[in-house]
Amino acid sequence: MTTTGFHLTGAYAPVHDELTAFDLPVTGALPPELTGWYLRNGPNPRGDNKHWFTGDGMVHGVRLEHGRAAWYRNRWVRTESFADPDLKLYNEDGTRNLHSSVANTHVVNHAGRTLALVESSLPYEITTDLETVGVYDFGGELADAMTAHPKICPVTGELHFFGYGSITAPHVGYYRADAAGKLVVKQPIDVPGLTMMHDFALTGEHVVFYDLPVVFDRASVGQGMPYRWDAGYGARLGVLRRDRPEAGVRWLEIEPCYVFHTLNAFDTPDSRIVVHVMRYDHQWWVGHEDPPASLWRWTIDLAAGTVTEDRLDDRPGEFPRIDDRLTGADARFGHVTGHDVLRRYDLHTGTATEHVFAPGRVPGEAVFVPAEHGEGWLLTYVHDAAEDRSDLVVLDAGNLAAAPVATVHLPQRVPAGFHGNWLPDA
């Protein structure tokens, strides 16, 4: 008997056609100042594959212009391994071919380049029309993978990121590119094992790394994701000073857990570091059912050498986002996606408001777009199960419970996917 993984059926199933459609129908009224591109990445395998995380990357984009939905496009990211599926990520000698990539996790823009990312490989540059330019290695300066969750400092314009996946030590490297895109910091980070380090945190003064007990497992190679929970590995947060990266990382122990995604982090006036994350009690623990993530706060006291861990909500959620202009600062609001709900947390008061979608309508990650007057909007793709199609929905972030401001009706389903961004016109 054969079974088909959830990631190949229903809302997750890949679409087979690359479409271009113009002048999309809209219910409601698009705010005229929403002029730019909403791009979101996700896996769209061309054939059978064993895990949701490993499908070929496809970017789905909508162009909004002065109150109209100008076009929708979807395109595979045409990496070198897309053209040559036999191009392996790891060579026989254990070294990596960093051009081999599914480029399926995120889309970010920095220093005039739009990059499709997956954490196992180098970035691939694409255009806002979703055509693939090619692999990008910062002018030959980056010889490591790049996380799919880089952070752009809104004060300096610097791009902070890390890479992991080298079988030989150091397993992790920290990197920084200046506002013009020049790689200016390369700092090895010592960790005891080959952990799956998916995300990290940035504050005005610090970088925080997560060394958590999901570890490379050779026995799982070829069976999907080659990582498993290791109950004996331990869990640590590593703090690095932005002004002295060469001084290395200070590690502080926490309770074993796993984190895919950071909401935000900031420094406090009393010299503590606060980190908000979507935390799992465990992940990929053989013989155990993994629980959903929920919102937690870590407070790092560097003077005492301790971390206080607080669960802020027991409701499940994922794909946390803030107003990116507040990255590394004390952002008051954070937005999280649930099964049929978008939730807005007031991190100062501990309260939350929700937008609950109609039955059968399931949102993805919601990206915050600031407004010239007022607060801003949340943009998300929403799958409608009854009609098996998708919409781009625009919500008023300051009045989340209200009906959508606008709904852009797309010509096909957008498969459940990962992350994206709003790229405003310059």
CSV table of N, CA, C and O in Angstrom, one decimal, residues 44-147:
chain,number,residue,atom,x,y,z
A,44,ASN,N,6.9,23.7,-4.8
A,44,ASN,CA,6.0,23.3,-5.8
A,44,ASN,C,6.7,22.2,-6.6
A,44,ASN,O,7.2,22.5,-7.7
A,45,PRO,N,6.8,21.0,-6.1
A,45,PRO,CA,7.5,20.0,-6.7
A,45,PRO,C,7.0,19.6,-8.1
A,45,PRO,O,5.8,19.6,-8.3
A,46,ARG,N,7.9,19.3,-9.0
A,46,ARG,CA,7.5,18.9,-10.4
A,46,ARG,C,7.1,17.4,-10.4
A,46,ARG,O,6.5,16.9,-11.4
A,47,GLY,N,7.6,16.6,-9.4
A,47,GLY,CA,7.3,15.2,-9.3
A,47,GLY,C,7.1,14.8,-7.9
A,47,GLY,O,6.9,15.6,-7.0
A,48,ASP,N,7.1,13.5,-7.7
A,48,ASP,CA,7.0,13.0,-6.3
A,48,ASP,C,8.2,13.4,-5.5
A,48,ASP,O,9.3,13.4,-5.9
A,49,ASN,N,7.9,13.9,-4.2
A,49,ASN,CA,9.0,14.1,-3.3
A,49,ASN,C,8.6,13.8,-1.9
A,49,ASN,O,7.4,13.7,-1.6
A,50,LYS,N,9.6,13.6,-1.0
A,50,LYS,CA,9.3,13.0,0.3
A,50,LYS,C,8.9,13.9,1.4
A,50,LYS,O,8.5,13.5,2.4
A,51,HIS,N,9.1,15.2,1.2
A,51,HIS,CA,8.9,16.1,2.3
A,51,HIS,C,8.5,17.5,1.8
A,51,HIS,O,9.0,18.0,0.8
A,52,TRP,N,7.6,18.2,2.5
A,52,TRP,CA,7.1,19.5,2.1
A,52,TRP,C,8.2,20.5,1.9
A,52,TRP,O,8.2,21.3,1.1
A,53,PHE,N,9.3,20.3,2.8
A,53,PHE,CA,10.3,21.3,2.7
A,53,PHE,C,11.3,21.2,1.5
A,53,PHE,O,12.1,22.1,1.3
A,54,THR,N,11.1,20.2,0.7
A,54,THR,CA,12.1,19.9,-0.3
A,54,THR,C,11.6,20.1,-1.7
A,54,THR,O,12.4,19.8,-2.7
A,55,GLY,N,10.4,20.6,-1.9
A,55,GLY,CA,9.9,20.8,-3.3
A,55,GLY,C,10.5,21.9,-4.0
A,55,GLY,O,11.1,22.9,-3.4
A,56,ASP,N,10.5,21.9,-5.3
A,56,ASP,CA,11.1,23.0,-6.1
A,56,ASP,C,10.4,24.3,-5.8
A,56,ASP,O,9.2,24.4,-5.7
A,57,GLY,N,11.2,25.4,-5.7
A,57,GLY,CA,10.7,26.7,-5.3
A,57,GLY,C,9.9,27.3,-6.4
A,57,GLY,O,10.3,27.3,-7.6
A,58,MET,N,8.7,27.9,-6.0
A,58,MET,CA,7.9,28.7,-7.0
A,58,MET,C,7.5,29.9,-6.3
A,58,MET,O,6.9,29.9,-5.2
A,59,VAL,N,7.7,31.1,-6.9
A,59,VAL,CA,7.3,32.4,-6.4
A,59,VAL,C,6.0,32.8,-7.1
A,59,VAL,O,5.8,32.7,-8.3
A,60,HIS,N,5.0,33.2,-6.2
A,60,HIS,CA,3.7,33.7,-6.7
A,60,HIS,C,3.7,35.2,-6.4
A,60,HIS,O,3.9,35.6,-5.3
A,61,GLY,N,3.4,36.0,-7.4
A,61,GLY,CA,3.5,37.4,-7.2
A,61,GLY,C,2.2,38.1,-7.8
A,61,GLY,O,1.6,37.7,-8.8
A,62,VAL,N,1.9,39.2,-7.1
A,62,VAL,CA,0.8,40.1,-7.5
A,62,VAL,C,1.4,41.5,-7.5
A,62,VAL,O,2.0,42.0,-6.6
A,63,ARG,N,1.1,42.2,-8.7
A,63,ARG,CA,1.5,43.6,-8.8
A,63,ARG,C,0.3,44.5,-8.6
A,63,ARG,O,-0.7,44.3,-9.3
A,64,LEU,N,0.4,45.4,-7.6
A,64,LEU,CA,-0.6,46.4,-7.3
A,64,LEU,C,-0.2,47.7,-7.8
A,64,LEU,O,1.0,48.1,-7.5
A,65,GLU,N,-1.1,48.5,-8.4
A,65,GLU,CA,-0.7,49.8,-8.9
A,65,GLU,C,-1.9,50.8,-8.7
A,65,GLU,O,-2.9,50.7,-9.4
A,66,HIS,N,-1.7,51.7,-7.8
A,66,HIS,CA,-2.6,52.8,-7.6
A,66,HIS,C,-4.1,52.4,-7.6
A,66,HIS,O,-4.9,53.0,-8.3
A,67,GLY,N,-4.4,51.4,-6.8
A,67,GLY,CA,-5.8,51.0,-6.7
A,67,GLY,C,-6.3,49.9,-7.6
A,67,GLY,O,-7.4,49.5,-7.5
A,68,ARG,N,-5.4,49.3,-8.4
A,68,ARG,CA,-5.7,48.2,-9.3
A,68,ARG,C,-4.8,47.1,-9.1
A,68,ARG,O,-3.6,47.3,-8.7
A,69,ALA,N,-5.3,45.9,-9.4
A,69,ALA,CA,-4.4,44.7,-9.3
A,69,ALA,C,-4.0,44.4,-10.8
A,69,ALA,O,-4.7,43.8,-11.6
A,70,ALA,N,-2.7,44.8,-11.1
A,70,ALA,CA,-2.3,44.9,-12.5
A,70,ALA,C,-2.0,43.5,-13.0
A,70,ALA,O,-2.3,43.2,-14.2
A,71,TRP,N,-1.4,42.6,-12.2
A,71,TRP,CA,-1.1,41.3,-12.7
A,71,TRP,C,-0.9,40.3,-11.6
A,71,TRP,O,-0.5,40.6,-10.5
A,72,TYR,N,-1.0,39.0,-12.0
A,72,TYR,CA,-0.5,37.9,-11.2
A,72,TYR,C,0.4,37.0,-12.0
A,72,TYR,O,0.2,36.8,-13.2
A,73,ARG,N,1.5,36.6,-11.4
A,73,ARG,CA,2.4,35.6,-12.1
A,73,ARG,C,2.9,34.6,-11.1
A,73,ARG,O,3.0,34.8,-9.9
A,74,ASN,N,3.2,33.4,-11.6
A,74,ASN,CA,3.8,32.4,-10.8
A,74,ASN,C,4.9,31.8,-11.7
A,74,ASN,O,4.7,31.4,-12.8
A,75,ARG,N,6.1,31.6,-11.1
A,75,ARG,CA,7.3,31.1,-11.8
A,75,ARG,C,8.1,30.2,-10.9
A,75,ARG,O,8.4,30.6,-9.7
A,76,TRP,N,8.6,29.1,-11.4
A,76,TRP,CA,9.6,28.3,-10.7
A,76,TRP,C,10.9,29.1,-10.7
A,76,TRP,O,11.2,29.9,-11.6
A,77,VAL,N,11.6,29.0,-9.6
A,77,VAL,CA,13.0,29.5,-9.5
A,77,VAL,C,13.9,28.5,-10.2
A,77,VAL,O,14.1,27.4,-9.8
A,78,ARG,N,14.4,29.0,-11.4
A,78,ARG,CA,15.2,28.1,-12.2
A,78,ARG,C,16.7,28.0,-11.8
A,78,ARG,O,17.6,28.7,-12.4
A,79,THR,N,16.9,27.3,-10.7
A,79,THR,CA,18.3,27.1,-10.2
A,79,THR,C,19.0,26.1,-11.1
A,79,THR,O,18.4,25.5,-12.0
A,80,GLU,N,20.3,25.9,-10.8
A,80,GLU,CA,21.1,25.0,-11.6
A,80,GLU,C,20.6,23.6,-11.4
A,80,GLU,O,20.6,22.7,-12.3
A,81,SER,N,20.1,23.2,-10.2
A,81,SER,CA,19.6,21.9,-10.0
A,81,SER,C,18.2,21.7,-10.5
A,81,SER,O,17.7,20.6,-10.6
A,82,PHE,N,17.5,22.8,-10.7
A,82,PHE,CA,16.2,22.7,-11.4
A,82,PHE,C,16.4,22.3,-12.8
A,82,PHE,O,15.7,21.4,-13.3
A,83,ALA,N,17.4,22.8,-13.5
A,83,ALA,CA,17.8,22.4,-14.8
A,83,ALA,C,18.4,21.0,-14.9
A,83,ALA,O,18.2,20.3,-15.8
A,84,ASP,N,19.1,20.7,-13.8
A,84,ASP,CA,19.8,19.4,-13.8
A,84,ASP,C,19.5,18.7,-12.5
A,84,ASP,O,20.2,18.9,-11.5
A,85,PRO,N,18.4,17.9,-12.4
A,85,PRO,CA,18.0,17.3,-11.1
A,85,PRO,C,19.1,16.4,-10.5
A,85,PRO,O,19.0,16.0,-9.3
A,86,ASP,N,20.0,15.9,-11.3
A,86,ASP,CA,21.1,15.1,-10.8
A,86,ASP,C,22.2,15.8,-10.1
A,86,ASP,O,23.1,15.2,-9.5
A,87,LEU,N,22.1,17.2,-10.0
A,87,LEU,CA,23.1,18.0,-9.4
A,87,LEU,C,22.9,17.9,-7.9
A,87,LEU,O,21.9,18.4,-7.3
A,88,LYS,N,23.8,17.2,-7.2
A,88,LYS,CA,23.6,16.9,-5.7
A,88,LYS,C,24.0,18.1,-4.9
A,88,LYS,O,24.9,18.8,-5.2
A,89,LEU,N,23.4,18.2,-3.7
A,89,LEU,CA,23.8,19.2,-2.7
A,89,LEU,C,25.2,18.9,-2.1
A,89,LEU,O,26.0,19.7,-1.9
A,90,TYR,N,25.4,17.6,-1.7
A,90,TYR,CA,26.6,17.2,-1.1
A,90,TYR,C,27.4,16.3,-2.1
A,90,TYR,O,26.9,15.4,-2.7
A,91,ASN,N,28.7,16.7,-2.3
A,91,ASN,CA,29.5,15.9,-3.2
A,91,ASN,C,30.0,14.6,-2.5
A,91,ASN,O,29.8,14.5,-1.2
A,92,GLU,N,30.6,13.7,-3.2
A,92,GLU,CA,31.0,12.4,-2.6
A,92,GLU,C,32.0,12.6,-1.5
A,92,GLU,O,32.1,11.8,-0.5
A,93,ASP,N,32.8,13.7,-1.5
A,93,ASP,CA,33.8,13.9,-0.5
A,93,ASP,C,33.3,14.7,0.7
A,93,ASP,O,34.0,15.1,1.6
A,94,GLY,N,32.0,14.9,0.7
A,94,GLY,CA,31.3,15.6,1.8
A,94,GLY,C,31.2,17.1,1.7
A,94,GLY,O,30.6,17.8,2.5
A,95,THR,N,31.9,17.7,0.7
A,95,THR,CA,31.8,19.1,0.4
A,95,THR,C,30.4,19.4,-0.2
A,95,THR,O,29.7,18.5,-0.7
A,96,ARG,N,30.0,20.7,-0.2
A,96,ARG,CA,28.7,21.1,-0.7
A,96,ARG,C,28.8,21.8,-2.1
A,96,ARG,O,29.8,22.5,-2.3
A,97,ASN,N,27.8,21.5,-2.9
A,97,ASN,CA,27.7,22.3,-4.1
A,97,ASN,C,26.6,23.3,-3.8
A,97,ASN,O,25.4,23.0,-3.8
A,98,LEU,N,27.0,24.5,-3.5
A,98,LEU,CA,26.1,25.5,-3.0
A,98,LEU,C,25.2,26.1,-4.1
A,98,LEU,O,24.3,26.9,-3.8
A,99,HIS,N,25.4,25.7,-5.3
A,99,HIS,CA,24.6,26.1,-6.5
A,99,HIS,C,23.4,25.2,-6.6
A,99,HIS,O,22.4,25.5,-7.3
A,100,SER,N,23.4,24.0,-6.0
A,100,SER,CA,22.3,23.1,-6.0
A,100,SER,C,21.3,23.6,-5.0
A,100,SER,O,21.6,23.7,-3.8
A,101,SER,N,20.1,23.9,-5.4
A,101,SER,CA,19.1,24.6,-4.6
A,101,SER,C,17.7,24.4,-5.1
A,101,SER,O,17.5,24.5,-6.3
A,102,VAL,N,16.8,24.3,-4.1
A,102,VAL,CA,15.4,24.4,-4.5
A,102,VAL,C,14.8,25.8,-4.3
A,102,VAL,O,13.7,26.1,-4.8
A,103,ALA,N,15.6,26.7,-3.6
A,103,ALA,CA,15.2,28.1,-3.5
A,103,ALA,C,13.7,28.3,-3.2
A,103,ALA,O,13.0,29.1,-3.9
A,104,ASN,N,13.2,27.7,-2.2
A,104,ASN,CA,11.8,27.6,-2.0
A,104,ASN,C,11.2,28.2,-0.8
A,104,ASN,O,10.0,28.0,-0.4
A,105,THR,N,12.0,29.0,0.0
A,105,THR,CA,11.5,29.4,1.3
A,105,THR,C,11.2,30.8,1.5
A,105,THR,O,10.2,31.1,2.2
A,106,HIS,N,11.9,31.7,0.9
A,106,HIS,CA,11.7,33.1,1.2
A,106,HIS,C,12.0,34.0,0.0
A,106,HIS,O,12.7,33.5,-0.9
A,107,VAL,N,11.6,35.2,0.0
A,107,VAL,CA,12.0,36.2,-1.0
A,107,VAL,C,12.3,37.5,-0.3
A,107,VAL,O,11.4,38.0,0.5
A,108,VAL,N,13.5,38.0,-0.4
A,108,VAL,CA,13.9,39.3,0.3
A,108,VAL,C,14.5,40.2,-0.7
A,108,VAL,O,15.1,39.8,-1.8
A,109,ASN,N,14.5,41.5,-0.4
A,109,ASN,CA,15.2,42.5,-1.3
A,109,ASN,C,16.2,43.3,-0.4
A,109,ASN,O,15.8,43.8,0.6
A,110,HIS,N,17.4,43.4,-0.9
A,110,HIS,CA,18.4,44.1,-0.3
A,110,HIS,C,19.4,44.7,-1.3
A,110,HIS,O,19.8,44.0,-2.2
A,111,ALA,N,19.8,45.9,-1.1
A,111,ALA,CA,20.8,46.6,-2.0
A,111,ALA,C,20.4,46.4,-3.5
A,111,ALA,O,21.3,46.2,-4.3
A,112,GLY,N,19.1,46.5,-3.8
A,112,GLY,CA,18.6,46.5,-5.1
A,112,GLY,C,18.5,45.1,-5.8
A,112,GLY,O,18.2,45.0,-6.9
A,113,ARG,N,18.7,44.1,-5.0
A,113,ARG,CA,18.6,42.7,-5.5
A,113,ARG,C,17.5,42.0,-4.8
A,113,ARG,O,17.3,42.1,-3.6
A,114,THR,N,16.7,41.2,-5.6
A,114,THR,CA,15.6,40.4,-5.0
A,114,THR,C,16.1,39.0,-5.0
A,114,THR,O,16.5,38.4,-6.1
A,115,LEU,N,16.2,38.3,-3.8
A,115,LEU,CA,16.8,37.0,-3.7
A,115,LEU,C,15.8,36.0,-3.2
A,115,LEU,O,15.0,36.2,-2.3
A,116,ALA,N,15.8,34.8,-3.9
A,116,ALA,CA,15.0,33.7,-3.5
A,116,ALA,C,15.9,32.8,-2.7
A,116,ALA,O,17.0,32.5,-3.1
A,117,LEU,N,15.4,32.4,-1.5
A,117,LEU,CA,16.3,31.8,-0.5
A,117,LEU,C,15.8,30.4,-0.1
A,117,LEU,O,14.6,30.1,0.0
A,118,VAL,N,16.8,29.5,0.2
A,118,VAL,CA,16.6,28.3,1.0
A,118,VAL,C,17.9,28.1,1.8
A,118,VAL,O,19.0,28.5,1.3
A,119,GLU,N,17.8,27.6,3.0
A,119,GLU,CA,18.9,27.6,3.9
A,119,GLU,C,20.0,26.7,3.6
A,119,GLU,O,21.1,26.8,4.2
A,120,SER,N,19.8,25.8,2.6
A,120,SER,CA,20.9,24.8,2.3
A,120,SER,C,21.9,25.3,1.3
A,120,SER,O,22.9,24.6,1.0
A,121,SER,N,21.6,26.5,0.7
A,121,SER,CA,22.4,26.8,-0.5
A,121,SER,C,22.6,28.3,-0.6
A,121,SER,O,22.2,29.1,0.3
A,122,LEU,N,23.3,28.8,-1.7
A,122,LEU,CA,23.4,30.2,-1.9
A,122,LEU,C,22.1,30.8,-2.4
A,122,LEU,O,21.2,30.0,-2.9
A,123,PRO,N,21.9,32.1,-2.3
A,123,PRO,CA,20.7,32.7,-2.9
A,123,PRO,C,20.7,32.6,-4.4
A,123,PRO,O,21.7,32.5,-5.0
A,124,TYR,N,19.5,32.7,-4.9
A,124,TYR,CA,19.3,32.9,-6.4
A,124,TYR,C,18.6,34.3,-6.6
A,124,TYR,O,17.5,34.5,-6.0
A,125,GLU,N,19.2,35.1,-7.4
A,125,GLU,CA,18.6,36.4,-7.7
A,125,GLU,C,17.5,36.2,-8.7
A,125,GLU,O,17.6,35.5,-9.7
A,126,ILE,N,16.3,36.9,-8.5
A,126,ILE,CA,15.2,36.9,-9.4
A,126,ILE,C,14.8,38.4,-9.7
A,126,ILE,O,15.2,39.3,-9.0
A,127,THR,N,14.0,38.6,-10.7
A,127,THR,CA,13.5,39.9,-11.0
A,127,THR,C,12.1,40.1,-10.4
A,127,THR,O,11.5,39.1,-9.9
A,128,THR,N,11.6,41.3,-10.3
A,128,THR,CA,10.2,41.4,-9.8
A,128,THR,C,9.2,40.9,-10.8
A,128,THR,O,8.0,40.7,-10.4
A,129,ASP,N,9.6,40.6,-12.0
A,129,ASP,CA,8.7,39.8,-12.9
A,129,ASP,C,8.9,38.3,-12.8
A,129,ASP,O,8.3,37.6,-13.5
A,130,LEU,N,9.7,37.9,-11.8
A,130,LEU,CA,9.8,36.5,-11.4
A,130,LEU,C,10.7,35.7,-12.3
A,130,LEU,O,10.7,34.5,-12.3
A,131,GLU,N,11.5,36.4,-13.1
A,131,GLU,CA,12.5,35.6,-14.0
A,131,GLU,C,13.8,35.4,-13.2
A,131,GLU,O,14.2,36.3,-12.4
A,132,THR,N,14.4,34.3,-13.4
A,132,THR,CA,15.6,33.9,-12.6
A,132,THR,C,16.8,34.5,-13.3
A,132,THR,O,17.1,34.3,-14.5
A,133,VAL,N,17.6,35.3,-12.5
A,133,VAL,CA,18.8,35.9,-13.0
A,133,VAL,C,20.0,34.9,-12.8
A,133,VAL,O,20.8,34.7,-13.8
A,134,GLY,N,20.1,34.3,-11.6
A,134,GLY,CA,21.2,33.3,-11.4
A,134,GLY,C,21.6,33.3,-10.0
A,134,GLY,O,21.2,34.1,-9.1
A,135,VAL,N,22.6,32.4,-9.7
A,135,VAL,CA,23.1,32.3,-8.3
A,135,VAL,C,23.8,33.6,-7.9
A,135,VAL,O,24.4,34.3,-8.7
A,136,TYR,N,23.7,33.9,-6.6
A,136,TYR,CA,24.3,35.2,-6.1
A,136,TYR,C,25.2,34.8,-4.9
A,136,TYR,O,24.7,34.3,-3.9
A,137,ASP,N,26.5,35.2,-5.0
A,137,ASP,CA,27.4,34.9,-3.9
A,137,ASP,C,28.1,36.1,-3.4
A,137,ASP,O,29.3,36.0,-2.9
A,138,PHE,N,27.5,37.3,-3.5
A,138,PHE,CA,28.1,38.5,-3.0
A,138,PHE,C,29.5,38.8,-3.6
A,138,PHE,O,30.5,39.0,-3.0
A,139,GLY,N,29.5,38.7,-5.0
A,139,GLY,CA,30.7,38.9,-5.7
A,139,GLY,C,31.8,37.9,-5.4
A,139,GLY,O,33.0,38.3,-5.5
A,140,GLY,N,31.5,36.7,-5.1
A,140,GLY,CA,32.4,35.7,-4.9
A,140,GLY,C,32.9,35.6,-3.4
A,140,GLY,O,33.8,34.8,-3.1
A,141,GLU,N,32.3,36.5,-2.5
A,141,GLU,CA,32.8,36.5,-1.1
A,141,GLU,C,32.1,35.5,-0.2
A,141,GLU,O,32.6,35.2,0.8
A,142,LEU,N,31.0,35.0,-0.6
A,142,LEU,CA,30.2,34.0,0.2
A,142,LEU,C,30.5,32.6,-0.3
A,142,LEU,O,30.1,32.3,-1.4
A,143,ALA,N,31.1,31.8,0.6
A,143,ALA,CA,31.3,30.4,0.3
A,143,ALA,C,30.6,29.5,1.3
A,143,ALA,O,31.1,28.6,1.8
A,144,ASP,N,29.3,29.9,1.6
A,144,ASP,CA,28.5,29.2,2.6
A,144,ASP,C,27.1,29.3,2.1
A,144,ASP,O,26.7,30.1,1.3
A,145,ALA,N,26.3,28.4,2.7
A,145,ALA,CA,24.8,28.6,2.6
A,145,ALA,C,24.4,29.9,3.2
A,145,ALA,O,25.1,30.5,4.0
A,146,MET,N,23.1,30.3,2.9
A,146,MET,CA,22.6,31.5,3.5
A,146,MET,C,21.2,31.2,4.1
A,146,MET,O,20.4,30.6,3.4
A,147,THR,N,21.0,31.5,5.3
A,147,THR,CA,19.7,31.3,5.9
A,147,THR,C,18.6,31.9,5.1
A,147,THR,O,18.8,32.9,4.4
